[in-house]
Amino acid sequence: MLELKNICKNYNQGTVNEMCLFENFCLTIGDGEFVSVVGSNGSGKTSMLNIICGSIPVDSGQIIIGRKDITRMPEHKRLRTIGRVYQNPAMGTCPNMTILENMAMADTKGKSFNLRPGTDRKRIDYYRDSLKVLGLGLEDKLDVKVGVLSGGQRQAMALLMSTMTPIEFLILDEHTAALDPKTAETIMELTGKIVEEKKLTTIMVTHNLRYAAEYGNRLLMMHQGKVILDKSGDRKQETRTEDLLSLFNEISVECGN
Amino acid sequence: MSIILGILEEGLIYAILALGVYITYSILDFPDLSVDSTFPLGAAVTAALLLAGVPASAALLISFFCGVLAGIVTGLIHVKLKVVDLLSGIIVMTGLYSINLAIAGGANLAFFGQSTIFENDITAPLLSSPAGDFTVTLISLAVVLVVKFLLDAYLKTRSGYLLRAAGDNDTLVTSLAKDKGTVKIIGLALANGLVALSGSVYCQKQGFFEISTGTGSIVIGLASVIIGTKLFRRASFMKTTTAVIIGSILYKACIAAAMAIGIFKTSYMKFVTAALFLIILVISNRSRGKGAA
């Protein structure tokens, strides 16, 4: 279970550009929930993910995973139990290393990065099998550098790599936003499959209202640092893309844009 | 003949430095200027140790570890004190200058007559044989090859993978639940260890330490790395470490050629070093501009 308790976050504190994003922001996400988060630009979606992962510090408040307070824990330690896929497909892989080397590194997560061989030859078949599931033909290109792959192929690998070792949370930060519609669809289907298979607790930020409506079992809409819509269970399943769009238009009109 | 041997000797010895610069510049993407002082650090430590009667091979190892320490300091300044990479190197470079002087007890320190890795009881018969002229080249080659194979092997370990990842995409290092700062410090330590080792070998060949030997060594290292990596870019059969070693020899050959033409006085050596580096940089930028990946 993940809890955000009374989170306060100001940007540019003490300057004329001071901006309050979160004021006593609270959110609880239960185990096994697949939460889709939508909201306009600047509503605090990505900031929320950054706060959970520890990429940015909070001014006050508590972040709790399980029963453990991780508010002061550095980012890399938190990511031990969190898998994160970024909007930019280049963030999740190393372009100058081969597909095999990237897979081997992801497989080593949680173990010690010592002087043992970087690639365990016995695991190659396993890597090949998991790449085959993607249906992109990557299993035959193990020695190709990831840098020559397309954005979609890289994002598929990033998704695979971030979920290869046991994790408690999967954080998806607009992970289909930089892809063409067809590739985005493929990646989204793959995401749904992986989350279901591994029973991952997932938070997905997206600008695609249809994905938000179709995927997941809970839906959040954020606006100006607040959750303005929170539907789960049957109420979530009834939500259609059109409902979200009209609500979206309403809040945008309020803002005057 | 002696010119060619001279090029090979210097090229091979500086190749160890170039391998160190390859780690920081190419793998870690960290422009580490402290090299200009860690190279003479290795030399100063070696000169002082040899005069104190320490065996030459031990002096090599101790020099390496002194370089490692210097690298760790640069890394800590950058990672923990959050000083920009370029400035961290400059700070250590400047500070080490005085430390080098203190270690050697002055700007010069000769140790003629002490046994070195080149001149000792084992190499004595070889030196006096007809093949004696090749001794320094062969021993330098042996040291370079050992360093190269160890480095190649390291880059294939888990830790080596992480080092390459840190230069390639440090977000991934964080995603793998590792502290990217620590990885950078390890890389800098290893790189500066090699640079100091190179300084130790160089000084053992010369028979003396001189504070000015380090000036411009970062340029020599960078030039070697750039020549090696650009020239053999398409030679996929060749390891980058091999390419860097050949790059180092080629660069020394270029300098020797420029000096041999005779337009420049010996005092213009560093000028030639810098000018050649500029030419190499411009050429490599041009070839990239043509779309050659």
Coordinates of C-alpha atoms in Angstrom, one line a residue:
Chain A
M1 CA 0.0 0.0 0.0
L2 CA 1.2 3.5 -0.9
E3 CA 0.2 6.5 1.1
L4 CA 0.9 10.2 0.5
K5 CA 0.0 12.1 3.7
N6 CA -0.4 15.9 3.7
I7 CA 2.2 16.5 1.0
C8 CA 3.1 20.1 0.5
K9 CA 5.3 21.2 -2.4
N10 CA 6.2 24.7 -3.5
Y11 CA 8.3 25.5 -6.5
N12 CA 10.8 28.4 -6.5
Q13 CA 10.2 29.0 -2.8
G14 CA 11.1 32.5 -1.6
T15 CA 11.1 34.1 -5.1
V16 CA 8.6 36.1 -7.0
N17 CA 7.9 33.0 -9.1
E18 CA 6.8 31.0 -6.0
M19 CA 4.1 28.5 -7.0
C20 CA 2.3 26.2 -4.7
L21 CA 1.5 22.9 -6.3
F22 CA 0.4 20.7 -3.5
E23 CA -1.1 21.8 -0.3
N24 CA -1.9 18.9 2.1
F25 CA -2.2 16.5 -0.7
C26 CA -3.4 13.1 0.4
L27 CA -3.7 9.9 -1.6
T28 CA -3.9 6.2 -0.8
I29 CA -3.3 3.5 -3.3
G30 CA -4.1 -0.1 -2.3
D31 CA -2.2 -3.2 -3.3
G32 CA -3.2 -4.5 -6.7
E33 CA -4.8 -1.3 -7.9
F34 CA -4.1 -0.1 -11.4
V35 CA -4.7 3.6 -11.2
S36 CA -5.0 5.8 -14.4
V37 CA -4.3 9.4 -13.8
V38 CA -5.4 12.2 -16.1
G39 CA -5.3 15.9 -15.9
S40 CA -4.2 19.0 -17.8
N41 CA -0.6 20.2 -18.0
G42 CA 0.6 21.6 -14.7
S43 CA -2.0 19.7 -12.7
G44 CA 0.7 17.9 -10.7
K45 CA 0.6 14.4 -12.3
T46 CA 4.2 14.0 -13.1
S47 CA 5.2 15.9 -9.9
M48 CA 3.2 13.3 -7.9
L49 CA 5.2 10.5 -9.6
N50 CA 8.4 12.3 -9.0
I51 CA 7.5 12.7 -5.3
I52 CA 6.7 9.0 -5.0
C53 CA 10.0 8.0 -6.6
G54 CA 12.0 10.6 -4.8
S55 CA 13.2 12.5 -7.9
I56 CA 12.1 15.7 -6.2
P57 CA 11.9 16.4 -2.4
V58 CA 8.8 17.5 -0.6
D59 CA 8.5 20.5 1.7
S60 CA 6.5 18.6 4.2
G61 CA 4.3 15.5 4.5
Q62 CA 4.9 11.8 4.5
I63 CA 5.3 9.1 1.9
I64 CA 4.7 5.6 3.1
I65 CA 5.0 2.3 1.3
G66 CA 3.8 -0.7 3.2
R67 CA 4.4 0.5 6.7
K68 CA 7.7 2.1 6.0
D69 CA 8.1 5.9 5.8
I70 CA 10.3 6.5 2.8
T71 CA 10.1 10.3 2.8
R72 CA 13.8 10.8 3.4
M73 CA 15.0 7.8 1.4
P74 CA 17.1 8.6 -1.7
E75 CA 15.7 8.0 -5.1
H76 CA 17.9 5.0 -6.1
K77 CA 17.0 3.1 -2.9
R78 CA 13.3 3.6 -3.5
L79 CA 13.5 2.4 -7.0
R80 CA 14.6 -1.0 -5.7
T81 CA 11.0 -1.9 -5.3
I82 CA 9.6 0.5 -8.0
G83 CA 9.8 0.1 -11.7
R84 CA 9.5 3.2 -13.7
V85 CA 8.9 3.8 -17.4
Y86 CA 9.4 7.4 -18.7
Q87 CA 7.7 9.3 -21.5
N88 CA 11.0 9.5 -23.4
P89 CA 11.8 6.0 -24.7
A90 CA 15.6 6.8 -24.4
M91 CA 15.4 7.0 -20.6
G92 CA 14.8 3.3 -20.0
T93 CA 17.6 1.8 -21.9
C94 CA 21.3 2.3 -22.7
P95 CA 21.7 3.2 -26.4
N96 CA 25.4 2.2 -26.7
M97 CA 24.9 -1.2 -25.1
T98 CA 23.4 -4.2 -26.8
I99 CA 20.0 -5.6 -26.3
L100 CA 21.5 -8.5 -24.4
E101 CA 23.6 -6.3 -22.2
N102 CA 20.6 -4.1 -21.4
M103 CA 18.5 -7.2 -20.5
A104 CA 21.3 -8.6 -18.4
M105 CA 21.6 -5.3 -16.4
A106 CA 17.9 -5.2 -15.8
D107 CA 18.1 -8.8 -14.6
T108 CA 20.9 -7.9 -12.1
K109 CA 18.7 -5.2 -10.4
G110 CA 18.5 -5.9 -6.7
K111 CA 21.7 -8.0 -6.8
S112 CA 25.2 -6.8 -6.3
F113 CA 26.9 -5.2 -9.3
N114 CA 30.2 -6.9 -8.5
L115 CA 33.0 -8.4 -10.6
R116 CA 31.0 -11.4 -11.8
P117 CA 30.3 -11.6 -15.6
G118 CA 27.8 -8.9 -16.6
T119 CA 25.8 -11.4 -18.8
D120 CA 24.9 -14.7 -17.4
R121 CA 25.0 -17.1 -20.4
K122 CA 22.5 -19.4 -18.8
R123 CA 19.9 -16.7 -18.8
I124 CA 20.1 -15.8 -22.5
D125 CA 17.3 -18.2 -23.4
Y126 CA 15.1 -16.6 -20.8
Y127 CA 15.8 -13.1 -22.3
R128 CA 15.1 -14.4 -25.8
D129 CA 11.8 -15.8 -24.6
S130 CA 10.7 -12.7 -22.9
L131 CA 11.7 -10.6 -25.9
K132 CA 9.7 -12.9 -28.2
V133 CA 6.5 -12.0 -26.3
L134 CA 6.9 -8.5 -27.5
G135 CA 6.5 -9.7 -31.1
L136 CA 9.0 -7.2 -32.5
G137 CA 11.6 -9.6 -33.6
L138 CA 14.1 -8.3 -31.0
E139 CA 14.9 -11.9 -29.9
D140 CA 17.0 -12.3 -33.1
K141 CA 18.9 -9.0 -32.5
L142 CA 20.5 -9.6 -29.1
D143 CA 23.9 -8.2 -30.2
V144 CA 22.4 -5.1 -31.8
K145 CA 22.9 -1.8 -29.9
V146 CA 19.7 -0.4 -28.5
G147 CA 20.4 3.0 -30.0
V148 CA 19.5 1.9 -33.5
L149 CA 16.0 0.6 -32.4
S150 CA 12.9 2.7 -32.9
G151 CA 11.2 4.6 -30.1
G152 CA 8.5 1.9 -29.9
Q153 CA 11.0 -0.9 -29.7
R154 CA 13.0 0.9 -27.0
Q155 CA 9.8 1.6 -25.0
A156 CA 8.8 -2.0 -25.2
M157 CA 12.2 -3.0 -23.9
A158 CA 12.1 -0.3 -21.2
L159 CA 8.7 -1.8 -20.0
L160 CA 10.1 -5.3 -20.1
M161 CA 13.3 -4.3 -18.2
S162 CA 11.5 -2.3 -15.5
T163 CA 9.3 -5.3 -14.7
M164 CA 11.9 -8.1 -15.0
T165 CA 12.8 -8.3 -11.4
P166 CA 10.1 -8.5 -8.6
I167 CA 8.8 -5.0 -7.9
E168 CA 6.0 -3.7 -5.7
F169 CA 5.0 -0.7 -7.9
L170 CA 5.0 0.1 -11.5
I171 CA 5.1 3.8 -12.4
L172 CA 4.2 4.7 -15.9
D173 CA 4.9 8.4 -16.8
E174 CA 3.0 9.1 -20.0
H175 CA 4.8 6.1 -21.4
T176 CA 2.9 6.1 -24.7
A177 CA 2.9 9.8 -25.3
A178 CA 6.0 9.9 -27.6
L179 CA 4.9 7.0 -29.8
D180 CA 2.8 6.9 -33.0
P181 CA -0.8 5.8 -32.4
K182 CA -0.3 2.2 -33.6
T183 CA 2.9 1.7 -31.5
A184 CA 1.2 3.3 -28.6
E185 CA -1.6 0.9 -28.9
T186 CA 0.8 -2.1 -28.9
I187 CA 2.7 -0.8 -25.9
M188 CA -0.5 -0.2 -24.0
E189 CA -1.8 -3.7 -24.7
L190 CA 1.6 -5.0 -23.6
T191 CA 1.3 -2.9 -20.4
G192 CA -2.1 -4.3 -19.6
K193 CA -0.8 -7.9 -20.1
I194 CA 2.3 -7.5 -17.9
V195 CA 0.4 -5.7 -15.1
E196 CA -2.2 -8.5 -15.1
E197 CA 0.3 -11.3 -15.3
K198 CA 2.6 -10.0 -12.6
K199 CA -0.3 -8.5 -10.5
L200 CA 1.5 -5.2 -10.2
T201 CA 0.2 -2.2 -8.3
T202 CA 0.4 0.4 -11.1
I203 CA 0.1 4.2 -11.4
M204 CA -0.2 5.3 -15.0
V205 CA -0.2 9.0 -15.9
T206 CA -1.6 9.5 -19.4
H207 CA -3.0 12.2 -21.7
N208 CA -4.9 9.6 -23.6
L209 CA -8.4 9.6 -22.1
R210 CA -9.4 6.4 -23.9
Y211 CA -6.5 4.5 -22.3
A212 CA -7.5 6.0 -19.0
A213 CA -11.1 4.8 -19.4
E214 CA -10.2 1.4 -20.8
Y215 CA -7.3 0.3 -18.6
G216 CA -7.0 0.1 -14.9
N217 CA -9.5 -0.4 -12.1
R218 CA -9.3 3.2 -10.6
L219 CA -9.3 6.6 -12.3
L220 CA -8.1 9.9 -10.9
M221 CA -8.4 13.3 -12.5
M222 CA -6.1 15.9 -11.2
H223 CA -6.4 19.7 -11.4
Q224 CA -4.2 22.3 -9.9
G225 CA -2.6 19.9 -7.4
K226 CA -5.9 18.4 -6.3
V227 CA -7.7 15.2 -7.1
I228 CA -11.0 16.3 -8.5
L229 CA -12.3 12.9 -9.6
D230 CA -11.7 9.5 -8.1
K231 CA -13.6 6.5 -9.4
S232 CA -12.9 2.9 -8.7
G233 CA -14.6 -0.5 -9.2
D234 CA -17.9 -0.4 -11.1
R235 CA -18.0 3.3 -11.1
K236 CA -14.7 3.3 -12.9
Q237 CA -15.8 0.7 -15.4
E238 CA -18.9 2.7 -16.4
T239 CA -16.8 5.8 -17.2
R240 CA -16.5 6.5 -20.9
T241 CA -14.0 8.6 -22.7
E242 CA -16.7 11.1 -23.5
D243 CA -17.5 11.7 -19.8
L244 CA -13.9 12.4 -19.2
L245 CA -13.6 14.7 -22.1
S246 CA -16.6 16.8 -21.0
L247 CA -15.2 17.1 -17.5
F248 CA -11.9 18.0 -18.9
N249 CA -13.5 20.8 -21.0
E250 CA -15.3 22.1 -17.9
I251 CA -12.1 22.6 -15.9
S252 CA -10.3 24.1 -18.8
V253 CA -13.0 26.7 -19.2
E254 CA -12.7 27.5 -15.6
C255 CA -9.0 28.2 -16.1
G256 CA -9.8 30.3 -19.2
N257 CA -7.9 28.3 -21.7
Chain B
M1 CA 65.1 3.3 -36.4
S2 CA 65.7 5.1 -33.1
I3 CA 63.0 7.6 -34.0
I4 CA 60.5 4.8 -34.7
L5 CA 61.4 3.1 -31.4
G6 CA 61.1 6.4 -29.6
I7 CA 57.6 6.8 -31.0
L8 CA 56.6 3.3 -30.1
E9 CA 58.0 3.6 -26.5
E10 CA 56.3 6.9 -25.9
G11 CA 53.1 5.9 -27.7
L12 CA 52.8 2.7 -25.7
I13 CA 53.5 4.4 -22.3
Y14 CA 51.0 7.2 -23.1
A15 CA 48.5 4.5 -24.3
I16 CA 48.0 3.6 -20.6
L17 CA 47.1 7.2 -19.9
A18 CA 44.9 7.2 -23.0
L19 CA 43.0 4.1 -21.7
G20 CA 42.4 6.1 -18.5
V21 CA 41.1 9.1 -20.4
Y22 CA 39.0 6.7 -22.5
I23 CA 37.2 5.7 -19.3
T24 CA 36.4 9.2 -18.2
Y25 CA 35.9 10.9 -21.5
S26 CA 34.3 8.2 -23.6
I27 CA 32.6 5.9 -21.2
L28 CA 31.7 8.2 -18.3
D29 CA 31.3 11.4 -20.5
F30 CA 33.3 13.3 -17.8
P31 CA 35.9 15.8 -18.9
D32 CA 38.5 15.1 -16.2
L33 CA 41.3 17.7 -16.3
S34 CA 42.9 16.4 -13.1
V35 CA 44.9 14.0 -15.5
D36 CA 47.4 16.8 -15.9
S37 CA 48.4 16.3 -12.3
T38 CA 47.7 12.6 -11.7
F39 CA 50.2 11.7 -14.4
P40 CA 53.1 13.5 -12.7
L41 CA 51.7 12.2 -9.4
G42 CA 52.5 8.7 -10.5
A43 CA 55.9 9.9 -11.6
A44 CA 56.7 11.7 -8.3
V45 CA 55.5 8.8 -6.1
T46 CA 57.7 6.4 -8.2
A47 CA 60.8 8.6 -8.1
A48 CA 60.5 9.0 -4.3
L49 CA 59.8 5.2 -3.8
L50 CA 62.7 4.1 -6.0
L51 CA 65.1 6.3 -4.2
A52 CA 63.9 4.9 -0.9
G53 CA 64.8 1.4 -2.2
V54 CA 61.2 0.2 -3.0
P55 CA 61.1 -2.4 -5.8
A56 CA 60.1 -1.0 -9.2
S57 CA 57.0 -3.3 -9.5
A58 CA 55.8 -2.2 -6.1
A59 CA 56.3 1.4 -7.1
L60 CA 54.0 0.7 -10.1
L61 CA 51.2 -0.6 -7.9
I62 CA 51.6 2.1 -5.3
S63 CA 51.5 4.8 -8.0
F64 CA 48.3 3.2 -9.3
F65 CA 46.7 3.4 -5.9
C66 CA 47.8 7.1 -5.4
G67 CA 46.0 7.8 -8.8
V68 CA 43.0 6.0 -7.5
L69 CA 42.9 8.2 -4.4
A70 CA 43.2 11.4 -6.6
G71 CA 40.3 10.1 -8.8
I72 CA 38.2 9.5 -5.7
V73 CA 38.9 13.1 -4.5
T74 CA 37.8 14.5 -7.9
G75 CA 34.7 12.2 -7.7
L76 CA 33.8 13.2 -4.2
I77 CA 34.1 16.9 -5.0
H78 CA 31.8 16.5 -8.0
V79 CA 29.3 14.1 -6.5
K80 CA 29.1 15.1 -2.9
L81 CA 29.9 18.8 -3.0
K82 CA 28.1 19.1 -6.4
V83 CA 30.8 21.1 -8.1
V84 CA 30.6 21.0 -12.0
D85 CA 32.7 18.2 -13.5
L86 CA 35.2 20.4 -15.3
L87 CA 35.9 22.5 -12.2
S88 CA 36.3 19.4 -9.9
G89 CA 39.1 18.3 -12.2
I90 CA 40.7 21.7 -12.2
I91 CA 40.6 22.0 -8.5
V92 CA 42.3 18.6 -8.0
M93 CA 44.8 19.4 -10.8
T94 CA 45.8 22.6 -9.1
G95 CA 46.0 21.2 -5.6
L96 CA 47.9 18.2 -6.7
Y97 CA 50.7 20.3 -8.2
S98 CA 51.9 21.3 -4.8
I99 CA 51.5 17.8 -3.4
N100 CA 53.6 16.4 -6.3
L101 CA 56.3 19.0 -5.5
A102 CA 56.1 17.9 -1.8
I103 CA 56.3 14.2 -2.6
A104 CA 59.4 14.7 -4.9
G105 CA 60.9 17.3 -2.6
G106 CA 61.3 19.7 -5.6
A107 CA 60.6 20.2 -9.2
N108 CA 63.2 17.6 -10.3
L109 CA 64.2 14.3 -8.8
A110 CA 66.6 11.9 -10.5
F111 CA 67.1 8.3 -9.6
F112 CA 69.7 7.1 -12.1
G113 CA 71.3 3.8 -11.1
Q114 CA 68.2 2.6 -9.2
S115 CA 66.7 -0.6 -10.7
T116 CA 63.5 0.1 -12.6
I117 CA 61.0 -2.1 -14.5
F118 CA 63.3 -1.4 -17.6
E119 CA 66.7 -1.7 -16.0
N120 CA 67.1 -4.5 -13.4
D121 CA 68.9 -7.7 -12.9
I122 CA 66.4 -9.7 -15.1
T123 CA 66.5 -7.3 -18.0
A124 CA 70.3 -6.7 -17.8
P125 CA 71.3 -9.6 -20.2
L126 CA 68.5 -8.5 -22.6
L127 CA 69.7 -4.9 -22.6
S128 CA 73.3 -5.9 -23.5
S129 CA 72.1 -8.3 -26.2
P130 CA 71.8 -7.2 -29.9
A131 CA 68.0 -6.8 -29.2
G132 CA 68.7 -4.4 -26.4
D133 CA 67.2 -1.4 -28.2
F134 CA 63.8 -3.1 -28.2
T135 CA 63.8 -3.8 -24.4
V136 CA 61.9 -0.7 -23.4
T137 CA 59.4 -1.1 -26.3
L138 CA 58.7 -4.7 -25.4
I139 CA 58.3 -4.1 -21.6
S140 CA 56.0 -1.1 -22.3
L141 CA 54.0 -3.3 -24.7
A142 CA 53.7 -5.9 -22.0
V143 CA 52.4 -3.4 -19.5
V144 CA 49.9 -1.9 -21.9
L145 CA 48.6 -5.3 -22.9
V146 CA 48.1 -6.4 -19.3
V147 CA 46.2 -3.1 -18.6
K148 CA 44.2 -3.5 -21.8
F149 CA 43.1 -7.1 -21.1
L150 CA 42.2 -6.3 -17.5
L151 CA 40.2 -3.3 -18.6
D152 CA 38.4 -5.3 -21.3
A153 CA 37.6 -8.0 -18.7
Y154 CA 36.4 -5.4 -16.2
L155 CA 34.0 -3.7 -18.7
K156 CA 32.3 -7.1 -19.2
T157 CA 31.6 -7.5 -15.5
R158 CA 28.4 -6.4 -13.8
S159 CA 30.2 -3.4 -12.3
G160 CA 31.7 -2.6 -15.8
Y161 CA 28.2 -2.7 -17.3
L162 CA 27.0 -0.2 -14.7
L163 CA 30.0 2.1 -15.5
R164 CA 29.1 2.0 -19.1
A165 CA 25.5 2.7 -18.3
A166 CA 26.4 5.7 -16.1
G167 CA 28.0 7.4 -19.1
D168 CA 25.3 6.3 -21.5
N169 CA 22.1 7.0 -19.5
D170 CA 22.5 7.6 -15.8
T171 CA 18.7 7.6 -15.3
L172 CA 18.9 3.8 -15.9
V173 CA 21.5 3.5 -13.2
T174 CA 19.0 5.1 -10.8
S175 CA 16.3 2.8 -12.1
L176 CA 18.5 -0.2 -11.4
A177 CA 18.5 1.0 -7.7
K178 CA 22.2 2.1 -7.8
D179 CA 23.6 5.4 -6.8
K180 CA 25.0 7.0 -10.0
G181 CA 27.4 9.2 -8.0
T182 CA 29.2 6.1 -6.6
V183 CA 29.5 4.6 -10.1
K184 CA 31.1 7.9 -11.3
I185 CA 33.5 7.9 -8.4
I186 CA 34.6 4.3 -9.2
G187 CA 35.1 5.3 -12.8
L188 CA 37.2 8.3 -11.9
A189 CA 39.2 6.2 -9.5
L190 CA 40.0 3.6 -12.0
A191 CA 40.8 6.1 -14.8
N192 CA 43.2 8.2 -12.6
G193 CA 44.8 5.0 -11.3
L194 CA 45.7 4.1 -14.9
V195 CA 46.9 7.7 -15.6
A196 CA 49.2 7.6 -12.5
L197 CA 50.4 4.1 -13.6
S198 CA 51.3 5.6 -17.0
G199 CA 53.2 8.4 -15.2
S200 CA 55.1 5.8 -13.2
V201 CA 56.1 3.9 -16.3
Y202 CA 57.1 7.1 -18.1
C203 CA 59.3 8.3 -15.2
Q204 CA 61.0 4.9 -14.9
K205 CA 61.9 5.1 -18.5
Q206 CA 63.3 8.6 -18.1
G207 CA 65.2 8.0 -14.9
F208 CA 64.0 11.2 -13.3
F209 CA 60.9 13.0 -12.3
E210 CA 60.1 16.5 -13.6
I211 CA 57.1 18.5 -12.5
S212 CA 56.3 19.8 -16.0
T213 CA 55.9 16.3 -17.5
G214 CA 52.2 16.4 -16.8
T215 CA 51.4 19.6 -18.6
G216 CA 49.3 18.8 -21.6
S217 CA 48.9 15.1 -20.8
I218 CA 45.1 15.5 -20.9
V219 CA 45.4 16.8 -24.5
I220 CA 47.6 13.8 -25.4
G221 CA 45.1 11.4 -23.8
L222 CA 42.1 13.1 -25.5
A223 CA 43.8 13.2 -28.9
S224 CA 44.7 9.5 -28.7
V225 CA 41.2 8.5 -27.7
I226 CA 39.6 10.6 -30.5
I227 CA 42.1 9.4 -33.2
G228 CA 41.6 5.8 -32.1
T229 CA 37.8 5.8 -31.8
K230 CA 37.2 7.9 -35.0
L231 CA 39.7 6.1 -37.2
F232 CA 38.6 2.6 -36.3
R233 CA 34.9 3.5 -35.9
R234 CA 33.9 1.0 -38.6
A235 CA 36.4 -1.7 -37.6
S236 CA 33.9 -3.7 -35.6
F237 CA 36.4 -6.6 -35.2
M238 CA 38.7 -4.3 -33.1
K239 CA 38.0 -3.5 -29.5
T240 CA 37.9 0.2 -28.6
T241 CA 40.7 -0.3 -26.1
T242 CA 43.0 -1.6 -28.9
A243 CA 41.9 1.4 -31.1
V244 CA 42.8 3.8 -28.3
I245 CA 46.3 2.2 -28.0
I246 CA 46.9 2.5 -31.7
G247 CA 45.6 6.1 -31.6
S248 CA 48.2 6.9 -28.9
I249 CA 51.0 5.6 -31.1
L250 CA 49.7 7.4 -34.2
Y251 CA 49.4 10.7 -32.2
K252 CA 53.0 10.4 -31.0
A253 CA 54.0 9.7 -34.6
C254 CA 52.3 12.8 -35.8
I255 CA 54.0 14.9 -33.2
A256 CA 57.4 13.3 -34.0
A257 CA 56.8 14.0 -37.7
A258 CA 55.8 17.7 -37.0
M259 CA 58.9 18.2 -34.9
A260 CA 61.2 16.4 -37.3
I261 CA 60.3 18.8 -40.1
G262 CA 62.4 21.1 -38.0
I263 CA 60.3 24.3 -38.2
F264 CA 59.7 24.1 -34.5
K265 CA 62.2 24.4 -31.8
T266 CA 62.0 21.8 -29.0
S267 CA 60.4 24.5 -26.8
Y268 CA 57.4 24.5 -29.2
M269 CA 56.6 20.9 -28.3
K270 CA 53.5 21.8 -26.3
F271 CA 52.3 24.2 -29.0
V272 CA 52.6 21.4 -31.6
T273 CA 50.7 19.1 -29.2
A274 CA 47.9 21.5 -28.8
A275 CA 47.7 22.5 -32.5
L276 CA 47.6 18.9 -33.6
F277 CA 44.8 18.2 -31.1
L278 CA 42.8 21.1 -32.6
I279 CA 43.3 19.8 -36.1
I280 CA 42.2 16.3 -35.0
L281 CA 39.1 17.7 -33.3
V282 CA 38.1 19.7 -36.3
I283 CA 38.5 16.8 -38.7
S284 CA 36.6 14.4 -36.5
N285 CA 33.7 17.0 -36.1
R286 CA 33.6 17.4 -39.9
S287 CA 33.4 13.7 -40.6
R288 CA 30.5 13.5 -38.1
G289 CA 28.8 16.4 -39.9
K290 CA 28.7 14.4 -43.1
G291 CA 26.3 12.0 -41.5
A292 CA 28.8 9.3 -40.8
A293 CA 27.4 8.0 -37.5

